[in-house]
PDB file of C-alpha atoms in Angstrom:
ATOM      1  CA  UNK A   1     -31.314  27.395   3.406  1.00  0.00           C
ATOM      2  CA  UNK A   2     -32.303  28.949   7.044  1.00  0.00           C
ATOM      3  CA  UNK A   3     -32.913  32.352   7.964  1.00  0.00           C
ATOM      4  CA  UNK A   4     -33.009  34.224  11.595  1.00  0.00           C
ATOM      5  CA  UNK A   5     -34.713  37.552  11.261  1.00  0.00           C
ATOM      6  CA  UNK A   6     -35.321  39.790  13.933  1.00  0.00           C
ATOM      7  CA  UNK A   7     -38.290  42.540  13.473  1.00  0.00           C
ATOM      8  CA  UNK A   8     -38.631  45.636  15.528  1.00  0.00           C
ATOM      9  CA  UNK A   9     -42.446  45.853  17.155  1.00  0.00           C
ATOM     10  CA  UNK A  10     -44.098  48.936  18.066  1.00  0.00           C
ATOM     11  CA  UNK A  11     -46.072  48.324  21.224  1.00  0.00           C
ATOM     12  CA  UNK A  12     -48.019  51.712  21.376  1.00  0.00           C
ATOM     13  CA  UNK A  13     -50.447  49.952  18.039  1.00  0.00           C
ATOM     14  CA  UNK A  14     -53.812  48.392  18.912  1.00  0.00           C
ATOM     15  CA  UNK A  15     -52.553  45.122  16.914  1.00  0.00           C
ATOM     16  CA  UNK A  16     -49.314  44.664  18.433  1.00  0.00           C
ATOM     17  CA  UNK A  17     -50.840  44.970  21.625  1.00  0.00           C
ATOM     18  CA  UNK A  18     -52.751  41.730  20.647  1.00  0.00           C
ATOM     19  CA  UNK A  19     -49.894  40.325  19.490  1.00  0.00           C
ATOM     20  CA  UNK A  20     -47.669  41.032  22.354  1.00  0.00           C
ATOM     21  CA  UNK A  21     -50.809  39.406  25.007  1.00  0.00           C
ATOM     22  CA  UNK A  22     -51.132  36.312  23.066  1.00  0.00           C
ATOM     23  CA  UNK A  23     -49.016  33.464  22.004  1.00  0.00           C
ATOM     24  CA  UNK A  24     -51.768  31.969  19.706  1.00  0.00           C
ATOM     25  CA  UNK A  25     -51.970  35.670  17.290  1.00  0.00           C
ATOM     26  CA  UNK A  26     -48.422  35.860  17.289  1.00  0.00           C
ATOM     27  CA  UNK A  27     -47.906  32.476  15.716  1.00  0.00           C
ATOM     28  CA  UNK A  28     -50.590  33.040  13.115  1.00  0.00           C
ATOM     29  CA  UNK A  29     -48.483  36.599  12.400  1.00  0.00           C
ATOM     30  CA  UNK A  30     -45.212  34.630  11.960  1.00  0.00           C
ATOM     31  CA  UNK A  31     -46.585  32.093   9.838  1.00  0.00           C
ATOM     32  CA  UNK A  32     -47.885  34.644   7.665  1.00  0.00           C
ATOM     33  CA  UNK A  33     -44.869  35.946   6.908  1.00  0.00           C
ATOM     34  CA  UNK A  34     -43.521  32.256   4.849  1.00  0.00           C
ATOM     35  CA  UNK A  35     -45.464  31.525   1.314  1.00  0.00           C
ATOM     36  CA  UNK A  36     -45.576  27.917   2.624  1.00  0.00           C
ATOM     37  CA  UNK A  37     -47.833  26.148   4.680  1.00  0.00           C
ATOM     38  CA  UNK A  38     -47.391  25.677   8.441  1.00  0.00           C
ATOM     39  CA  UNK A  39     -46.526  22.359   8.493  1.00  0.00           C
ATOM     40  CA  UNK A  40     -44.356  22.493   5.489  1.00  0.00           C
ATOM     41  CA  UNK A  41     -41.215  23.426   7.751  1.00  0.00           C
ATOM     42  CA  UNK A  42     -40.174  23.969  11.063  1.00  0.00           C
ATOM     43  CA  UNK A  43     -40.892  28.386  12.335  1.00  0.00           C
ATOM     44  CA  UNK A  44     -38.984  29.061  15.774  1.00  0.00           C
ATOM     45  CA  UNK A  45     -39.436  32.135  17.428  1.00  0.00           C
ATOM     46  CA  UNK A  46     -38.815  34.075  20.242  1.00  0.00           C
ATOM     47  CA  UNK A  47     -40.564  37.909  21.825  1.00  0.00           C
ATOM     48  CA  UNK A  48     -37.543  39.468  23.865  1.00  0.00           C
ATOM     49  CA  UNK A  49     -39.065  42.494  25.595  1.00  0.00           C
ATOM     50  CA  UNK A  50     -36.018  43.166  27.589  1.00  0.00           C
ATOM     51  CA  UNK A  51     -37.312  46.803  26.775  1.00  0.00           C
ATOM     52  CA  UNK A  52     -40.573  46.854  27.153  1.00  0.00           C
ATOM     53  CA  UNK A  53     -40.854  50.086  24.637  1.00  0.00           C
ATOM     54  CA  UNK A  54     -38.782  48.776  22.167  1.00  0.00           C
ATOM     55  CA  UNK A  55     -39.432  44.471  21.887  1.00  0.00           C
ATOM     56  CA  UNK A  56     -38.059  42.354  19.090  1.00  0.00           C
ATOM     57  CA  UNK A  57     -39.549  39.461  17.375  1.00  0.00           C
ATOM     58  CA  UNK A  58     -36.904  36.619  16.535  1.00  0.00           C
ATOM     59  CA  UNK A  59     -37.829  34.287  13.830  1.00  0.00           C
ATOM     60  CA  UNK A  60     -36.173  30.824  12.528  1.00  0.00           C
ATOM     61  CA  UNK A  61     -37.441  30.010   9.245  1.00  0.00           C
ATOM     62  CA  UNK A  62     -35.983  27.389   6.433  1.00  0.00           C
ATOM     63  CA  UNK A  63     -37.642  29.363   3.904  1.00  0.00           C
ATOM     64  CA  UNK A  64     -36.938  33.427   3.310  1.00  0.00           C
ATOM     65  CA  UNK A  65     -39.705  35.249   4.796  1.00  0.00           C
ATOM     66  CA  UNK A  66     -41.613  38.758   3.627  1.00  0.00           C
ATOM     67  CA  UNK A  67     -42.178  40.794   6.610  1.00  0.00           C
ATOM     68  CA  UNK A  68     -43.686  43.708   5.386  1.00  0.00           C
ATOM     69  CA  UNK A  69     -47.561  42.889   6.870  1.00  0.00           C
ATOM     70  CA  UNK A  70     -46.132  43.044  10.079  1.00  0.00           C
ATOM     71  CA  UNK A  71     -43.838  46.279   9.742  1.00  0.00           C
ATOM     72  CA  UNK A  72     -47.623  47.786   8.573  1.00  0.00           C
ATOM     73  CA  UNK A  73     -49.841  46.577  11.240  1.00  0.00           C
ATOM     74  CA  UNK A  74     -47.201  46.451  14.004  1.00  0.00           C
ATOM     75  CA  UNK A  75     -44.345  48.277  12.903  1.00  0.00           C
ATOM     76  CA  UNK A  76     -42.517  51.744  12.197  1.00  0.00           C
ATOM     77  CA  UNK A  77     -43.622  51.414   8.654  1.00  0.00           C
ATOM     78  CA  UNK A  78     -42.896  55.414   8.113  1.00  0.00           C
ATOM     79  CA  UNK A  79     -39.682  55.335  10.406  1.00  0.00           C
ATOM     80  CA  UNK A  80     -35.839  55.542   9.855  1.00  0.00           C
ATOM     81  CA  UNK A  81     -33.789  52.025  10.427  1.00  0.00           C
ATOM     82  CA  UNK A  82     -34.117  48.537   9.446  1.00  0.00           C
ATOM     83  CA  UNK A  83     -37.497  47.135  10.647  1.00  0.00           C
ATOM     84  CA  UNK A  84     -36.622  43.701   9.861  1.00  0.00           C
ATOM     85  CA  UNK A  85     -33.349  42.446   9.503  1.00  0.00           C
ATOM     86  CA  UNK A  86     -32.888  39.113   7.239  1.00  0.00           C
ATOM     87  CA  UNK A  87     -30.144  37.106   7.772  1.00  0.00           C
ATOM     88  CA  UNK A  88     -28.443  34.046   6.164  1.00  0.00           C
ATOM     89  CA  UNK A  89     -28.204  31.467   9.262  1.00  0.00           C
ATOM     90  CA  UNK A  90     -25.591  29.486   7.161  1.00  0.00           C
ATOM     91  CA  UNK A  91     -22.555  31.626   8.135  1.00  0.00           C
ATOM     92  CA  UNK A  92     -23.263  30.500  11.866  1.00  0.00           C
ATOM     93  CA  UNK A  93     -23.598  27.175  11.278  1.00  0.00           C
ATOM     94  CA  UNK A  94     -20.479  26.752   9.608  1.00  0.00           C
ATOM     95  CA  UNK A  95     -18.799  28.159  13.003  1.00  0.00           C
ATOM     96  CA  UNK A  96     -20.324  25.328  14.802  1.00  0.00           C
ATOM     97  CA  UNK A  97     -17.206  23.154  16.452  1.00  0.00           C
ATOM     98  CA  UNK A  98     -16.778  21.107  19.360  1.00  0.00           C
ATOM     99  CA  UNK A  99     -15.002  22.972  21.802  1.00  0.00           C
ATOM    100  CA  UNK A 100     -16.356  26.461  20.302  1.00  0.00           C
ATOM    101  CA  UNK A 101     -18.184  28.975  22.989  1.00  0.00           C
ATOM    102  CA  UNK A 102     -20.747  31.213  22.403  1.00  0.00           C
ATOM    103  CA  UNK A 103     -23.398  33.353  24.830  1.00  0.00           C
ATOM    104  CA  UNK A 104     -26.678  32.292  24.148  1.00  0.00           C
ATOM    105  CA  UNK A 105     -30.722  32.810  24.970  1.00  0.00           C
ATOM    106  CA  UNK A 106     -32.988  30.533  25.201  1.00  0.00           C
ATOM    107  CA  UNK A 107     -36.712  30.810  26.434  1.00  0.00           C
ATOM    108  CA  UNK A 108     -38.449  27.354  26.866  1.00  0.00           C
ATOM    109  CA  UNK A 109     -41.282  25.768  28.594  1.00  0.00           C
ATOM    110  CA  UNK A 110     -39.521  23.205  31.354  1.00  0.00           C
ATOM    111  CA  UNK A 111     -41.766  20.521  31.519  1.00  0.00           C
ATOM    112  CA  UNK A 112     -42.505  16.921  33.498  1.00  0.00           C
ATOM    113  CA  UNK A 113     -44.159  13.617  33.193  1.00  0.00           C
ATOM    114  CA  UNK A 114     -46.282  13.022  36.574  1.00  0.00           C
ATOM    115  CA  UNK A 115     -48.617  10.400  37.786  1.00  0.00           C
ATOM    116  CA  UNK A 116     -49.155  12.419  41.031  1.00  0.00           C
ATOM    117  CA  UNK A 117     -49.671  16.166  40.571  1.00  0.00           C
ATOM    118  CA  UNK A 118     -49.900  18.061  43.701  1.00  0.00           C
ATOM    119  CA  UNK A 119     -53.414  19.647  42.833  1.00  0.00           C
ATOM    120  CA  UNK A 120     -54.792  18.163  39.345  1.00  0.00           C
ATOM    121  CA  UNK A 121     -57.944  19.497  37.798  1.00  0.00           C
ATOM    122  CA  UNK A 122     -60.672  17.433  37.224  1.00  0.00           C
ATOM    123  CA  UNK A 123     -59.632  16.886  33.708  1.00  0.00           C
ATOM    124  CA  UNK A 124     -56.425  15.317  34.608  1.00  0.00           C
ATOM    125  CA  UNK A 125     -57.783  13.552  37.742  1.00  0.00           C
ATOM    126  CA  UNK A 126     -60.612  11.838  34.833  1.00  0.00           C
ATOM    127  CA  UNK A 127     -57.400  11.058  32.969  1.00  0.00           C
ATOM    128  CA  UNK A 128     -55.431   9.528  35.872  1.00  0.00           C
ATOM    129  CA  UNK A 129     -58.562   7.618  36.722  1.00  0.00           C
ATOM    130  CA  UNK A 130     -59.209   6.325  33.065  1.00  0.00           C
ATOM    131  CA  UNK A 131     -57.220   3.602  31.533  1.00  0.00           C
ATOM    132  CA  UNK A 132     -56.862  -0.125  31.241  1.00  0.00           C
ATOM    133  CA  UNK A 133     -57.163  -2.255  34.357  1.00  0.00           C
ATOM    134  CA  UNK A 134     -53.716  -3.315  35.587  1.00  0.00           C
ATOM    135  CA  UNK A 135     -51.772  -0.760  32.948  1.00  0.00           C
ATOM    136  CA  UNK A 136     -51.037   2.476  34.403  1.00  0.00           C
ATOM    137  CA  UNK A 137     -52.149   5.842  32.570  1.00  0.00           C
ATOM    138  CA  UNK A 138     -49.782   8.307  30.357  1.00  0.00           C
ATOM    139  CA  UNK A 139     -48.488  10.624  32.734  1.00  0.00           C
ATOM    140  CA  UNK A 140     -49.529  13.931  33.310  1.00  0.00           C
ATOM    141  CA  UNK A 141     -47.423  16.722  30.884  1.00  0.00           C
ATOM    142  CA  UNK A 142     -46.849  19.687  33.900  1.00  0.00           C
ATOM    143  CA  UNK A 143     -44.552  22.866  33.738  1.00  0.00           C
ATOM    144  CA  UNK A 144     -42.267  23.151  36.240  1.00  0.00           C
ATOM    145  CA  UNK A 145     -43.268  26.088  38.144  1.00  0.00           C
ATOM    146  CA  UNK A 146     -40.099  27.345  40.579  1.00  0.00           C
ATOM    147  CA  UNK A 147     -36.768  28.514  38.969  1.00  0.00           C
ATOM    148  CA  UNK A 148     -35.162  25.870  40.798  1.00  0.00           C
ATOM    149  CA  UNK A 149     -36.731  23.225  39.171  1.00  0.00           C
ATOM    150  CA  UNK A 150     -36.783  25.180  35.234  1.00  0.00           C
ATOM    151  CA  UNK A 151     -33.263  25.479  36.466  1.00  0.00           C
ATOM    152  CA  UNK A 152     -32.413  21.890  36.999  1.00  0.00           C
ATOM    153  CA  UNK A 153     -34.594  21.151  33.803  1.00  0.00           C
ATOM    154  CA  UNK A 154     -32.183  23.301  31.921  1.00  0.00           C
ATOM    155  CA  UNK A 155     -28.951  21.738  33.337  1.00  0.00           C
ATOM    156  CA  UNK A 156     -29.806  18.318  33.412  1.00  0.00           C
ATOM    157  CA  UNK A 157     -30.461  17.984  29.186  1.00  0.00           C
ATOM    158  CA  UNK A 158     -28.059  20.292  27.662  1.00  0.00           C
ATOM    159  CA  UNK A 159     -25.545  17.031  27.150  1.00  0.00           C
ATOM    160  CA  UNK A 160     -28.224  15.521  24.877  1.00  0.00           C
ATOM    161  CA  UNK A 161     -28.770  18.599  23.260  1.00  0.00           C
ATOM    162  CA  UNK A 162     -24.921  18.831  22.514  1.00  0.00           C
ATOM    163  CA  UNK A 163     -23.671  21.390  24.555  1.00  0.00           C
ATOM    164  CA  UNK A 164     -22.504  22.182  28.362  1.00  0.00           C
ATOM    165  CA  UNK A 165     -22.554  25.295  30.199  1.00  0.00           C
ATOM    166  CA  UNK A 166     -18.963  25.679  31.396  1.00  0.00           C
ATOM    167  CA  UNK A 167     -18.887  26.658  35.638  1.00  0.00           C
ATOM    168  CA  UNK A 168     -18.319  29.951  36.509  1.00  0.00           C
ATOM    169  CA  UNK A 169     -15.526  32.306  36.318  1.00  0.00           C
ATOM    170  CA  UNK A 170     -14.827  33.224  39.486  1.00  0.00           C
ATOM    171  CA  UNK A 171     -11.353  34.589  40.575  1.00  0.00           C
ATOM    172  CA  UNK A 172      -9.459  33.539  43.666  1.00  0.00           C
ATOM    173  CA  UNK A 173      -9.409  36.115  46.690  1.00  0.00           C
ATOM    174  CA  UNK A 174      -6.182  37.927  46.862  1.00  0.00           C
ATOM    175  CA  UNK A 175      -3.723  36.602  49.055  1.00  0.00           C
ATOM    176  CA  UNK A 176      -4.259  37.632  53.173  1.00  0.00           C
ATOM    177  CA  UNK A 177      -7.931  38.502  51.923  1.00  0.00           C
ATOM    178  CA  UNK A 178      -9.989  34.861  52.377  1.00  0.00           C
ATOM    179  CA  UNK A 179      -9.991  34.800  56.264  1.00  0.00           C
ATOM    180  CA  UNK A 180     -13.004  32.272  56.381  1.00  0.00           C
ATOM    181  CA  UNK A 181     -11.482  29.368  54.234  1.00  0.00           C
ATOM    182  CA  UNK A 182      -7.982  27.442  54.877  1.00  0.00           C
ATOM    183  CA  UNK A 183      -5.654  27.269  51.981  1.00  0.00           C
ATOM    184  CA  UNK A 184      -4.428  24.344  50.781  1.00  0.00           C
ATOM    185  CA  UNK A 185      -0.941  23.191  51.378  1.00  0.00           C
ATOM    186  CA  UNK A 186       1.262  21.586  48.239  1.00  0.00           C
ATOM    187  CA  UNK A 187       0.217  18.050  50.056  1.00  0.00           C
ATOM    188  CA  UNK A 188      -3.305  18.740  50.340  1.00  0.00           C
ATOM    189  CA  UNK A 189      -5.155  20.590  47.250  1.00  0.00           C
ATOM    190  CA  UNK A 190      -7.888  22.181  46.846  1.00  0.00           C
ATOM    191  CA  UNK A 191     -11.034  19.836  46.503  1.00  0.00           C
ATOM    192  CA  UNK A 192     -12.942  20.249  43.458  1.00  0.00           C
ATOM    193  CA  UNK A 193     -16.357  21.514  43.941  1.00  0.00           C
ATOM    194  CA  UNK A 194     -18.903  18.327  42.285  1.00  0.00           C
ATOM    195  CA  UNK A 195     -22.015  21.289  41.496  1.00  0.00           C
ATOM    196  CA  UNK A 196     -20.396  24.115  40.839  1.00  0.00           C
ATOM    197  CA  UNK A 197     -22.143  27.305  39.266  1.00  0.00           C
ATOM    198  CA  UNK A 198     -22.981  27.591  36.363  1.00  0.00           C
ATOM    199  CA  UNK A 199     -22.510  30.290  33.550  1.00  0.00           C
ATOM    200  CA  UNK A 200     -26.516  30.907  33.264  1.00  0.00           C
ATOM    201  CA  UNK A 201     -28.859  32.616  34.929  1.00  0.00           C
ATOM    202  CA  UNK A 202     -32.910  32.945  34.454  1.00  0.00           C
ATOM    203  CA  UNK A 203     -33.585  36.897  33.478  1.00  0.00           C
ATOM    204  CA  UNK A 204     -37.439  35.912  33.090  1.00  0.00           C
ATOM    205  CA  UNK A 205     -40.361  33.808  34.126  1.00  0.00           C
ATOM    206  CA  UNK A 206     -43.352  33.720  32.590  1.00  0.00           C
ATOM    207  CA  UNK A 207     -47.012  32.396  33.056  1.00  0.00           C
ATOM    208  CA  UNK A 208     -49.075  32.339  29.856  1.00  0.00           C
ATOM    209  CA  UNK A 209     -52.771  31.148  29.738  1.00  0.00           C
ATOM    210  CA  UNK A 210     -54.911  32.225  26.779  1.00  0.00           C
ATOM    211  CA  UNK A 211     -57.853  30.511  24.525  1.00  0.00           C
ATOM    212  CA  UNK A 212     -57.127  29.517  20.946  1.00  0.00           C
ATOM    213  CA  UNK A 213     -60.345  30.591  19.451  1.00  0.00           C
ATOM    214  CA  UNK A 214     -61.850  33.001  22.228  1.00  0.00           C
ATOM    215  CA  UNK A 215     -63.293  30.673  23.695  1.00  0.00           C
ATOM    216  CA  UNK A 216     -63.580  27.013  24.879  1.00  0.00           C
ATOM    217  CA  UNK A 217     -60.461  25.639  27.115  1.00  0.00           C
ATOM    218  CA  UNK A 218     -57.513  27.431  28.143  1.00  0.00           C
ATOM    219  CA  UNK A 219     -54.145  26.694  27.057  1.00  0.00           C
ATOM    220  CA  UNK A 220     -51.808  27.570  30.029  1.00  0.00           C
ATOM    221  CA  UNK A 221     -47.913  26.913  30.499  1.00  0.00           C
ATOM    222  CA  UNK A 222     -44.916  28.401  32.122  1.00  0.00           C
ATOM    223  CA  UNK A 223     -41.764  29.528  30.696  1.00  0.00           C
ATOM    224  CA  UNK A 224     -38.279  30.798  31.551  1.00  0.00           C
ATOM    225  CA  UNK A 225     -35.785  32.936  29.452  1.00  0.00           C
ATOM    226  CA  UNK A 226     -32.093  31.583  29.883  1.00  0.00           C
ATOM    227  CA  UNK A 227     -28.919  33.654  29.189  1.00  0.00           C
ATOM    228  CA  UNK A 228     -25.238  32.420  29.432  1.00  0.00           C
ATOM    229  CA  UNK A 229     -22.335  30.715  28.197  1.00  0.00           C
ATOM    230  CA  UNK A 230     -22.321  27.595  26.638  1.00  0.00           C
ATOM    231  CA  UNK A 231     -19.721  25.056  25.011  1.00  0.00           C
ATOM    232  CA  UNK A 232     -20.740  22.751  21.741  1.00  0.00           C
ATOM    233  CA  UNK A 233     -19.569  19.282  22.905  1.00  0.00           C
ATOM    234  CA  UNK A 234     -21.531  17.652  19.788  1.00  0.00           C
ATOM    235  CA  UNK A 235     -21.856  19.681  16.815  1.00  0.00           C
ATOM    236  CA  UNK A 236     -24.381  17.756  15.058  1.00  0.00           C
ATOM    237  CA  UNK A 237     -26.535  17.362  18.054  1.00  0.00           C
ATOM    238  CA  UNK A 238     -26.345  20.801  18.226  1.00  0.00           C
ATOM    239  CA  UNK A 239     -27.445  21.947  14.946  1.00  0.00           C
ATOM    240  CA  UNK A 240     -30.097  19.946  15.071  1.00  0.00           C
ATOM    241  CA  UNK A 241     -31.324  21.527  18.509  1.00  0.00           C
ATOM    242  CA  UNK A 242     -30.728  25.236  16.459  1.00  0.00           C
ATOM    243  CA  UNK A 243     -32.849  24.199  14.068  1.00  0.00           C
ATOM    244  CA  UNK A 244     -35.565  21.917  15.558  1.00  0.00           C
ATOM    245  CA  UNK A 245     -35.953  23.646  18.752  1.00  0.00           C
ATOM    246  CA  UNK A 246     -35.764  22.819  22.277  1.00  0.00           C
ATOM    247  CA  UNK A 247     -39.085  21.507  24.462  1.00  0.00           C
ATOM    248  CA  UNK A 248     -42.345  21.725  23.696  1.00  0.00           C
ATOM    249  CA  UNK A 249     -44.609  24.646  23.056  1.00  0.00           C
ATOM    250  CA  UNK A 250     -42.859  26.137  20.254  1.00  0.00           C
ATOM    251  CA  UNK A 251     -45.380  27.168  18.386  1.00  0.00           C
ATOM    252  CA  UNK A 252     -46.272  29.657  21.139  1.00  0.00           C
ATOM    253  CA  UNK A 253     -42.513  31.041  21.085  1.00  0.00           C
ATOM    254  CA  UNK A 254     -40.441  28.698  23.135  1.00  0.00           C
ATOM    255  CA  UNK A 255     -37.569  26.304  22.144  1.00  0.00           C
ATOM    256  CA  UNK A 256     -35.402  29.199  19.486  1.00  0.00           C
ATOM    257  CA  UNK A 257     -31.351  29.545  20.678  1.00  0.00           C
ATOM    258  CA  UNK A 258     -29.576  32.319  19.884  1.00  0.00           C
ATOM    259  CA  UNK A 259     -26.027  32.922  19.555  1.00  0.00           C
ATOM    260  CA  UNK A 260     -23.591  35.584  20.011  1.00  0.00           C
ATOM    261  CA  UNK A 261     -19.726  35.538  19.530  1.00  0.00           C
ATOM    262  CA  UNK A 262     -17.950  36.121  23.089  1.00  0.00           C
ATOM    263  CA  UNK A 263     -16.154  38.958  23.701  1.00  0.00           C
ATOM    264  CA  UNK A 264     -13.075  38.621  22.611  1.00  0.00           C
ATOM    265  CA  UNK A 265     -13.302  35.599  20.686  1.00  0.00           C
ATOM    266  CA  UNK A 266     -12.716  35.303  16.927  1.00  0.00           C
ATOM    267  CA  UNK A 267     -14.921  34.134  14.344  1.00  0.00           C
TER     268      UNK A 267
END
């Protein structure tokens, strides 16, 4: 069985500010909420501080988790409402269909393989260097840095991930009111646009660099938060992306999709 729970973090407490600044103490708080080991099943999660006063914590887990030492050390433990809500992820999957929209969020680390980064450290300048004579090196593992390119990252691997996000809804100017574009005649339709826009937009972008033990190297990548429509083209593609993840760096929050029924649409 899978669970999605979402758990309301106060950020006004000396430990949630730790959590809230680093990846790294988050994930050890997450995994400390499942009585099995780490890498006994697969934790997604996901900080949305669209409200900076009032951020959620969104957790994946295969296994039903126990909250309650982070409602203490970073919660309302003494307040009204539900600090962590629990929820049985098998009612959603059963929805999924081919055809079947939903809005989703997604925040991911876009990523590339590169031989030639613009400015490499020395590290990865050693590592381009190193290697077999006559083989070439592993490529270099870089974030994509502009929203353009997380952008095009995004767009260019939702097919393999079973899904498409549908172009945008726009409607047509009224009649008299389009003075800067000729109307097609009956003979001669309207050409359809090949890149249209799409229903998704990047709300955030992120750089995160922090040290896993306090010291030693830095772990640094880039992230962006996508919101928009999408359309499940391959269901079991697509549960497998809801459950695995998408792109790397998940254990640092990145790679959970959420869903939310459409306005409108039943089920």
């Amino acid at each position: 069985m899978t669970y999605l729970s979402r758990i309301r973090i106060n950020p006004l407490r000396a430990h949630s500010r730790t959590l809230l600044a680093n990846p790294r103490a988050m994930h050890a708080a997450v995994t400390g909420g499942i009585t099995s080991t780490p890498d006994d099943e697969r934790i997604l999660w996901r900080l949305d501080a669209d409200n900076p006063h009032r951020p959620h914590l969104y957790v994946l887990t295969q296994s039903k988790p126990d909250w309650t030492h982070l409602i203490e050390s970073a919660g309302w433990p003494g307040a009204d409402g539900e600090h962590a809500a629990v929820r049985d992820y098998t009612p959603l999957l059963s929805q999924i269909a081919a055809g079947r929209e939903f809005a989703f969020r997604l925040t991911a680390s876009p990523v590339q393989n590169t031989h030639t980064p613009t400015k490499p450290t020395p590290t990865q300048a050693s590592h381009l260097a190193d290697g077999t004579p006559g083989k070439r090196p592993r490529g270099l593992r870089m974030g994509h840095r502009t929203a353009a390119a997380q952008l095009h990252w995004f767009l260019t691997r939702t097919e393999k991930w079973g899904f498409t996000i549908p172009a945008s809804r726009t409607d047509q100017p009224a009649p008299g009111l389009d003075t800067t574009t000729a109307q097609p005649t009956p003979d001669e339709p309207r050409l359809r646009d090949p890149n249209p826009a799409r229903e998704v937009r990047i709300t955030e972008r992120r750089r995160h660099s922090f040290t896993k033990t306090g010291k030693g190297p830095r772990v640094t990548f880039h992230t962006a938060t996508f919101e928009g429509r999408l359309r499940v083209t391959d269901p079991a593609a697509f549960t497998d992306r809801l459950l695995g993840g998408i792109g790397p760096s998940k254990a640092y929050g990145c790679g959970l999709l959420t869903l939310a029924p459409l306005t409108g649409q039943k089920g």
